[in-house]
PDB file of C-alpha atoms in Angstrom:
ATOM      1  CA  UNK A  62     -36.459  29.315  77.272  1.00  0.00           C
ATOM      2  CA  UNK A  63     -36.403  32.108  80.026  1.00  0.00           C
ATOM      3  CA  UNK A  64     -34.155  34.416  80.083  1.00  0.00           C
ATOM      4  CA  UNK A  65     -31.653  33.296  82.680  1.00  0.00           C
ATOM      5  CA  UNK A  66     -31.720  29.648  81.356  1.00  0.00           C
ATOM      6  CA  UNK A  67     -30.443  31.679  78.166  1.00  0.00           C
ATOM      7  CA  UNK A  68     -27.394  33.397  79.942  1.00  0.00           C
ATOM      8  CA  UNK A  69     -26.854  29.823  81.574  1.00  0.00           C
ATOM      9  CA  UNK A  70     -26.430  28.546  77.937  1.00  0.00           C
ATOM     10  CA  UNK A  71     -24.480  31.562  76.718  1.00  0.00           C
ATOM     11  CA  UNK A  72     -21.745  30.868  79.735  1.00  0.00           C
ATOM     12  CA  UNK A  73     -21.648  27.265  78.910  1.00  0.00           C
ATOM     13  CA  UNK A  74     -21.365  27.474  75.746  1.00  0.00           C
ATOM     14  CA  UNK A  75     -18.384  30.176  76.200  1.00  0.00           C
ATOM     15  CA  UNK A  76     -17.298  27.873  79.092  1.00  0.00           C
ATOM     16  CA  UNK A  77     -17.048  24.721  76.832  1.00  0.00           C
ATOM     17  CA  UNK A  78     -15.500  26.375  73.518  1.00  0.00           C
ATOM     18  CA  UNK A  79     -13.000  28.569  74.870  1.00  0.00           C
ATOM     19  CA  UNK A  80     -11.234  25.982  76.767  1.00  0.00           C
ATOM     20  CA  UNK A  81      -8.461  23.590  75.270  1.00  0.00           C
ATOM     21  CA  UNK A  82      -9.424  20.542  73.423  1.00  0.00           C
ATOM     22  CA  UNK A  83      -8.882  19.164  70.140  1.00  0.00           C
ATOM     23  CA  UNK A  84     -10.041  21.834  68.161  1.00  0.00           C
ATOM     24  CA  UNK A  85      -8.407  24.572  69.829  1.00  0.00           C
ATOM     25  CA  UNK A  86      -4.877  22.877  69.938  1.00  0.00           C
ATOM     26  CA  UNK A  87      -5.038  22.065  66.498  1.00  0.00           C
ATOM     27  CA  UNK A  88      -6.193  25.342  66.017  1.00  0.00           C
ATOM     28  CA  UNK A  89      -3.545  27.159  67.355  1.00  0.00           C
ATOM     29  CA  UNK A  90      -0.384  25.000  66.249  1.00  0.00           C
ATOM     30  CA  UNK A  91      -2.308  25.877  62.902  1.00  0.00           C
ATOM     31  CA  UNK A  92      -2.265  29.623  63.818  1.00  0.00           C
ATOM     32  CA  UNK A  93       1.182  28.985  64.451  1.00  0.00           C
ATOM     33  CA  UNK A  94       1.861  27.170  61.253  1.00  0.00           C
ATOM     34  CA  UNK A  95       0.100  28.622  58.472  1.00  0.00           C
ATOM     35  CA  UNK A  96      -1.382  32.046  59.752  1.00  0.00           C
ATOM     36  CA  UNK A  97      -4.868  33.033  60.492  1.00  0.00           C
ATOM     37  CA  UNK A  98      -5.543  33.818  57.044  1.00  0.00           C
ATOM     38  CA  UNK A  99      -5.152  29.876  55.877  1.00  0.00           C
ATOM     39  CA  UNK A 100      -6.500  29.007  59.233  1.00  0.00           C
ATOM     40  CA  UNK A 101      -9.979  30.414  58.398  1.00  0.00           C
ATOM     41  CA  UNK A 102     -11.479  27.451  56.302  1.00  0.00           C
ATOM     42  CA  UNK A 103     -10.361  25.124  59.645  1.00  0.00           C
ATOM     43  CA  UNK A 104     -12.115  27.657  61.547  1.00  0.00           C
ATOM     44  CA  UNK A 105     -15.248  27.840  59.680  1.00  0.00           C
ATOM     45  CA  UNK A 106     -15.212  23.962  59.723  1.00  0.00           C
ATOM     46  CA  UNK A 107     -15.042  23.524  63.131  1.00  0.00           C
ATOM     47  CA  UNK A 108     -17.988  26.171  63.495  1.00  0.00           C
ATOM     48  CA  UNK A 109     -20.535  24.769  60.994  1.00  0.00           C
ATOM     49  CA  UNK A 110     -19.647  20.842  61.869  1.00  0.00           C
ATOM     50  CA  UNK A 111     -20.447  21.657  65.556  1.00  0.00           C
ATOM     51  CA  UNK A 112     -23.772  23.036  64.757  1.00  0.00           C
ATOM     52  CA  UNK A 113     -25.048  20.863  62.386  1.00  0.00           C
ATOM     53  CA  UNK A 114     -23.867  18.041  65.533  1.00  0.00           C
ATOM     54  CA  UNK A 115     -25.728  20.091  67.778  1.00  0.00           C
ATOM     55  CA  UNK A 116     -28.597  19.940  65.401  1.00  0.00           C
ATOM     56  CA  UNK A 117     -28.774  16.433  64.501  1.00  0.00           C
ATOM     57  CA  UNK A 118     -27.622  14.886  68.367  1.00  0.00           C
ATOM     58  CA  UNK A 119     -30.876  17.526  69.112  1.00  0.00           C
ATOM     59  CA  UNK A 120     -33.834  15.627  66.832  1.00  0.00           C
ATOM     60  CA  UNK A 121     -32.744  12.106  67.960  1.00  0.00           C
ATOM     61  CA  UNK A 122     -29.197  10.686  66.885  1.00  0.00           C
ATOM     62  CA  UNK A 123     -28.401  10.429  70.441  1.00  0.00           C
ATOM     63  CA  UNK A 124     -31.051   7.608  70.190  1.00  0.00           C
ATOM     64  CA  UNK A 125     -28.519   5.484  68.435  1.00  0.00           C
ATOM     65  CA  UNK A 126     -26.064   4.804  71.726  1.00  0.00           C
ATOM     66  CA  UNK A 127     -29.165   4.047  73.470  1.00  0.00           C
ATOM     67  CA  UNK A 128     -29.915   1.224  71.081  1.00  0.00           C
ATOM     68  CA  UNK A 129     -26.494   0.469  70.465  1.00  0.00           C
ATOM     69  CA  UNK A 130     -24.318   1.196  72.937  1.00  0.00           C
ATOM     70  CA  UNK A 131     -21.505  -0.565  71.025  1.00  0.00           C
ATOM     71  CA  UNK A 132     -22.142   2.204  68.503  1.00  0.00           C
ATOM     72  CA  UNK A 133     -20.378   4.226  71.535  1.00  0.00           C
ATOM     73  CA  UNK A 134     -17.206   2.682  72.108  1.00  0.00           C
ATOM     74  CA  UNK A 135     -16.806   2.180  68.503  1.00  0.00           C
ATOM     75  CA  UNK A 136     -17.259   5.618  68.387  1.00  0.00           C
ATOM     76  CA  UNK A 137     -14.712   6.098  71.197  1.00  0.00           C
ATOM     77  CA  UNK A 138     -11.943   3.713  69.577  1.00  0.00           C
ATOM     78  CA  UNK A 139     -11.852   5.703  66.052  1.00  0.00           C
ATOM     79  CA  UNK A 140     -12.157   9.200  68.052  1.00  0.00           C
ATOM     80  CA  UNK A 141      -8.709   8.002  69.741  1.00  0.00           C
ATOM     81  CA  UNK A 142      -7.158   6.568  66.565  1.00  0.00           C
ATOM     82  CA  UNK A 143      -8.071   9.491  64.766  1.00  0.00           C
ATOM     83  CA  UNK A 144      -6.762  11.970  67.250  1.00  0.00           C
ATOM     84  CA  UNK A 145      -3.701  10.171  67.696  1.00  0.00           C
ATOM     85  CA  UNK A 146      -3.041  10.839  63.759  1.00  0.00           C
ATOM     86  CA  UNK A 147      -3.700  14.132  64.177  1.00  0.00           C
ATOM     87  CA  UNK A 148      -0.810  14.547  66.799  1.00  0.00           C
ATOM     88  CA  UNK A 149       1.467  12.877  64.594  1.00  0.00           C
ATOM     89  CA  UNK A 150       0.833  15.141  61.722  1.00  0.00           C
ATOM     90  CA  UNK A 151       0.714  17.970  64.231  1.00  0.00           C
ATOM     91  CA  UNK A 152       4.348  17.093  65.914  1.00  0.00           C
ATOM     92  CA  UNK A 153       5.823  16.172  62.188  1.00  0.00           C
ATOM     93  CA  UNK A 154       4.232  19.466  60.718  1.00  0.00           C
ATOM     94  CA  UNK A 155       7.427  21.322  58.660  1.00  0.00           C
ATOM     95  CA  UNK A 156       7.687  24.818  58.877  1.00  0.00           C
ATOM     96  CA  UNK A 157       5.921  26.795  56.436  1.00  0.00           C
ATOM     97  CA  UNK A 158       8.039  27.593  53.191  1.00  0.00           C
ATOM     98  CA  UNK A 159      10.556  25.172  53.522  1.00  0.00           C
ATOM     99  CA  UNK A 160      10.934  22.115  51.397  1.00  0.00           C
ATOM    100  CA  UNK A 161      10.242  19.120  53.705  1.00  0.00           C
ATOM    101  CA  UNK A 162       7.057  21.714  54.337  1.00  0.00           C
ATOM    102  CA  UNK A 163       4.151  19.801  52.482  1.00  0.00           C
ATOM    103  CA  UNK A 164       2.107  20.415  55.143  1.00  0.00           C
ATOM    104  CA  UNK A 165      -1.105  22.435  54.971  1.00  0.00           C
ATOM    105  CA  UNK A 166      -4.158  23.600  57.450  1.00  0.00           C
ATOM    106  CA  UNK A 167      -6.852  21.373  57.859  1.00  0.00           C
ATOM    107  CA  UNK A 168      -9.562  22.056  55.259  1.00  0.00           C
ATOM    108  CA  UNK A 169     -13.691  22.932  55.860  1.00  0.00           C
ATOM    109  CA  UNK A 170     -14.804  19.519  55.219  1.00  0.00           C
ATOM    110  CA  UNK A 171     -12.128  17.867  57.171  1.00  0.00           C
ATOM    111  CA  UNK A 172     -12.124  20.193  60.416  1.00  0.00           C
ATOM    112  CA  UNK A 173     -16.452  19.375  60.270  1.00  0.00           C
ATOM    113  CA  UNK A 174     -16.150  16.199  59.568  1.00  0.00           C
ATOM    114  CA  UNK A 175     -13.689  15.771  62.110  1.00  0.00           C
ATOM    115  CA  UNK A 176     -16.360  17.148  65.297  1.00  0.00           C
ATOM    116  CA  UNK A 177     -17.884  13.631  64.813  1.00  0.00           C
ATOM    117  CA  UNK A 178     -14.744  12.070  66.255  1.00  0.00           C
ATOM    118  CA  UNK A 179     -13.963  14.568  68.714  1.00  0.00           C
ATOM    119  CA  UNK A 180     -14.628  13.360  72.043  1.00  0.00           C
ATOM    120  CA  UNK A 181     -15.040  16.916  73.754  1.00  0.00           C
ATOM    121  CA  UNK A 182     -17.360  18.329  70.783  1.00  0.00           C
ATOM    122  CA  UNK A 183     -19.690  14.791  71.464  1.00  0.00           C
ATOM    123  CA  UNK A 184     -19.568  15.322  74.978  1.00  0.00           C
ATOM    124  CA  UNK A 185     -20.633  19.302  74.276  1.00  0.00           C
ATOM    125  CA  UNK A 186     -23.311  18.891  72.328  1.00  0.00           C
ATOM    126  CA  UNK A 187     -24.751  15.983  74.377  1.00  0.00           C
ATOM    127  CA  UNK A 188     -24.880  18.116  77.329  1.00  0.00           C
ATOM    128  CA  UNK A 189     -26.205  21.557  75.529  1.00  0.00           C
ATOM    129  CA  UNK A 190     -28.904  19.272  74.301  1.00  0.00           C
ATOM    130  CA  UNK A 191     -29.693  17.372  77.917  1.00  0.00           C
ATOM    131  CA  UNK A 192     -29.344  20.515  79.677  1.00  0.00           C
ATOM    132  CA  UNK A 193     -30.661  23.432  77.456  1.00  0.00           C
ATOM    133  CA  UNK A 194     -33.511  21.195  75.196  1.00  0.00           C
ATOM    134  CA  UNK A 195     -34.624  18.515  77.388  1.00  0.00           C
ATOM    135  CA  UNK A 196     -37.914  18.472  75.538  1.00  0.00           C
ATOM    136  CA  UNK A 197     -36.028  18.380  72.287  1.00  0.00           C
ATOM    137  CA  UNK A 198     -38.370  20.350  70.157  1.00  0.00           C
ATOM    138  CA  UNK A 199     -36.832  21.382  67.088  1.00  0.00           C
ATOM    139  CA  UNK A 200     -36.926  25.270  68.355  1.00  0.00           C
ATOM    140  CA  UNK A 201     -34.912  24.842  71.153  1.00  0.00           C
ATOM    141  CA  UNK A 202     -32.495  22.532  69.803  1.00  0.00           C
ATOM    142  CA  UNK A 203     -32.077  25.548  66.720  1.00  0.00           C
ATOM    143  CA  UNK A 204     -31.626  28.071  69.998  1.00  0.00           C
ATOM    144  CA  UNK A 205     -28.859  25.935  71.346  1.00  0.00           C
ATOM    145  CA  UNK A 206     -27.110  25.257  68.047  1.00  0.00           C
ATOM    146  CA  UNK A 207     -27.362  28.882  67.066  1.00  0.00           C
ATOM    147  CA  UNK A 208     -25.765  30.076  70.331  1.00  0.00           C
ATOM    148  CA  UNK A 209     -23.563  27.652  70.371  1.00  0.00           C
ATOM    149  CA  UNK A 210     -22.428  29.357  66.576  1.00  0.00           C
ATOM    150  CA  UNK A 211     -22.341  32.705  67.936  1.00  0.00           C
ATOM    151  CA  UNK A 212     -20.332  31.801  70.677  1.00  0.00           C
ATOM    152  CA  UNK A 213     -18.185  29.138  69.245  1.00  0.00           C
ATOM    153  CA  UNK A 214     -16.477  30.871  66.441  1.00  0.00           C
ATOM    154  CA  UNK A 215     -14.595  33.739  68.053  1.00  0.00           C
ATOM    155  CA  UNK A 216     -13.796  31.434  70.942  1.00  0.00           C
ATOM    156  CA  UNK A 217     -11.926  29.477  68.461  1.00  0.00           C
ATOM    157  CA  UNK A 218     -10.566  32.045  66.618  1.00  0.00           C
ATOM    158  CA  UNK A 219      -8.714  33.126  69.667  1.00  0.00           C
ATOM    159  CA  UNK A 220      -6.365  30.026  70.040  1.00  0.00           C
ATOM    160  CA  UNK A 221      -6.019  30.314  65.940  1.00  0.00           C
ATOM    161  CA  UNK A 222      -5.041  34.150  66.932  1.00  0.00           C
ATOM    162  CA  UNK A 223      -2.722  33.297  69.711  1.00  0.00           C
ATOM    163  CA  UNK A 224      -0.752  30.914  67.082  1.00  0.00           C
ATOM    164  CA  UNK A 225      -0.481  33.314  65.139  1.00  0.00           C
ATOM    165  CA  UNK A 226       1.199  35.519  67.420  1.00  0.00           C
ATOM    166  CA  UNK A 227       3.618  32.965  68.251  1.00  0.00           C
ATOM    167  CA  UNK A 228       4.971  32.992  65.202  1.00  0.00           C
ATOM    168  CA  UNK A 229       7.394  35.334  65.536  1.00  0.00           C
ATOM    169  CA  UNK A 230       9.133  33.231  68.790  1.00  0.00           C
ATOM    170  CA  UNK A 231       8.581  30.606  66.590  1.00  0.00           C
ATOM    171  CA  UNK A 232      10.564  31.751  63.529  1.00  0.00           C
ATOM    172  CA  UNK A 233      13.481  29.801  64.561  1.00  0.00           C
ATOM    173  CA  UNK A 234      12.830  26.218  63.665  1.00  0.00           C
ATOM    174  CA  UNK A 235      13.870  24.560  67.092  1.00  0.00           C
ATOM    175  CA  UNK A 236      11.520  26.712  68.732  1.00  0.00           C
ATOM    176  CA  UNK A 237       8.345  25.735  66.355  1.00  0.00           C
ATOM    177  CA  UNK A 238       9.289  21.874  66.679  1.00  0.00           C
ATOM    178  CA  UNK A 239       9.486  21.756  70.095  1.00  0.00           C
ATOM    179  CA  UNK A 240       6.221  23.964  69.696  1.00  0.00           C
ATOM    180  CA  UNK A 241       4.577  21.611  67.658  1.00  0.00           C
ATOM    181  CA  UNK A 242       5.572  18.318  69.711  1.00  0.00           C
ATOM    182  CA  UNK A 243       4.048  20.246  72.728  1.00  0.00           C
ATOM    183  CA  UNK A 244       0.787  20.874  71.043  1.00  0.00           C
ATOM    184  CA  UNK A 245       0.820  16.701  69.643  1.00  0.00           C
ATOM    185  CA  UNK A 246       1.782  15.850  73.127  1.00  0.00           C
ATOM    186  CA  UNK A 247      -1.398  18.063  74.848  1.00  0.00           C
ATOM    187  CA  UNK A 248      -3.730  16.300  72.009  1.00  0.00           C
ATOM    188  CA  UNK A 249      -2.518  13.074  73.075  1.00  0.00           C
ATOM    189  CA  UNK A 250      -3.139  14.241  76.922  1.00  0.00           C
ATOM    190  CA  UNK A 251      -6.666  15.111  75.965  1.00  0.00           C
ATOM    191  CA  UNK A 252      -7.338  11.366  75.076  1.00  0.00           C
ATOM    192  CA  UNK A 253      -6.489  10.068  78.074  1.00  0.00           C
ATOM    193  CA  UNK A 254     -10.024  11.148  79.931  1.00  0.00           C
ATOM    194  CA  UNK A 255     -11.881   9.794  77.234  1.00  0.00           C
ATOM    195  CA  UNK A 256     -10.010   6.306  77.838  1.00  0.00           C
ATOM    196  CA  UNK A 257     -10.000   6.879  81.716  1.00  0.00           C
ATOM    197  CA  UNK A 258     -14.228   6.794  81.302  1.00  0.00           C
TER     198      UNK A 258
END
């Protein structure tokens, strides 16, 4: 990989993971929520799961839409149902400390599990690995997963950062529902291209 195919990568891969999408709404009504502190296993979730997708889309699972393409909008249908949830639990979420507030952050193994239903992170690691590893090889499909983990993780720690500073407009409880049915109501919105497709 020359070197200015490498920058190329670097700014899409900053490009792609610092903009909103699932992740990094979730992210930051969870900043908002919980703190940064209990934010950190989400975090770390999304950051491994996307890597290991990058890895495995890389040495051939993309192969599987090819044979199947029902495998795709199967794949679609449980992306949407799934993300719908999340906006539910997202505009529902109590505020911490209070009694109705059984809600936590999103866990490791749920925030990478949840990559493989997340329409953006699919449609992010199918083009890194088009675009970046046409050829494949298991070297650079490791060089696009491992930038794609250097970049990725303080790009979403940012949106779990700016939640976190909300907090303090968000103290009063009005404020942090009308918050949280923004954030549910921008997941929602970023469902509607995958449908549109």
């Amino acid at each position: 990989m020359t070197e200015n195919i490498l920058f190329a990568l670097a700014g899409f891969a900053l490009v792609s993971s610092i903009t909103p999408g699932p992740n990094n709404l979730m992210l930051m009504a969870s900043g908002a929520n919980y703190g940064f502190r209990r934010t950190i296993p989400h975090m770390l979730g999304v950051g491994v799961g996307f890597v290991v997708m990058v890895v495995l889309v890389g040495i051939g699972l993309v192969q599987i839409f090819d044979t199947w393409p029902v495998a795709h909008t199967v794949l679609t249908w449980v992306s949407v149902t799934y993300l719908l949830w999340l906006a539910w639990r997202i505009a529902h979420a109590a505020a911490p400390g209070t009694a109705s507030g059984a809600g936590r952050p999103m866990r490791f193994y749920e925030a990478a599990a949840f990559q493989w239903v997340n329409p953006k992170a699919w449609t992010m690691s199918l083009n890194a690995v088009t675009l970046y590893a046409p050829e494949r090889s298991l070297t650079s499909v490791l060089l696009v997963a491992a930038i794609f983990g250097a970049i990725n993780l303080p790009s979403v720690s940012s949106w779990t950062v700016m939640g976190q500073q909300m907090r303090k407009v968000l103290s009063n409880p009005r404020r942090l529902r009308l918050f949280n049915w923004t954030m549910a109501g921008l997941l929602v919105a970023s469902v509607v291209p995958v449908l549109l497709q």
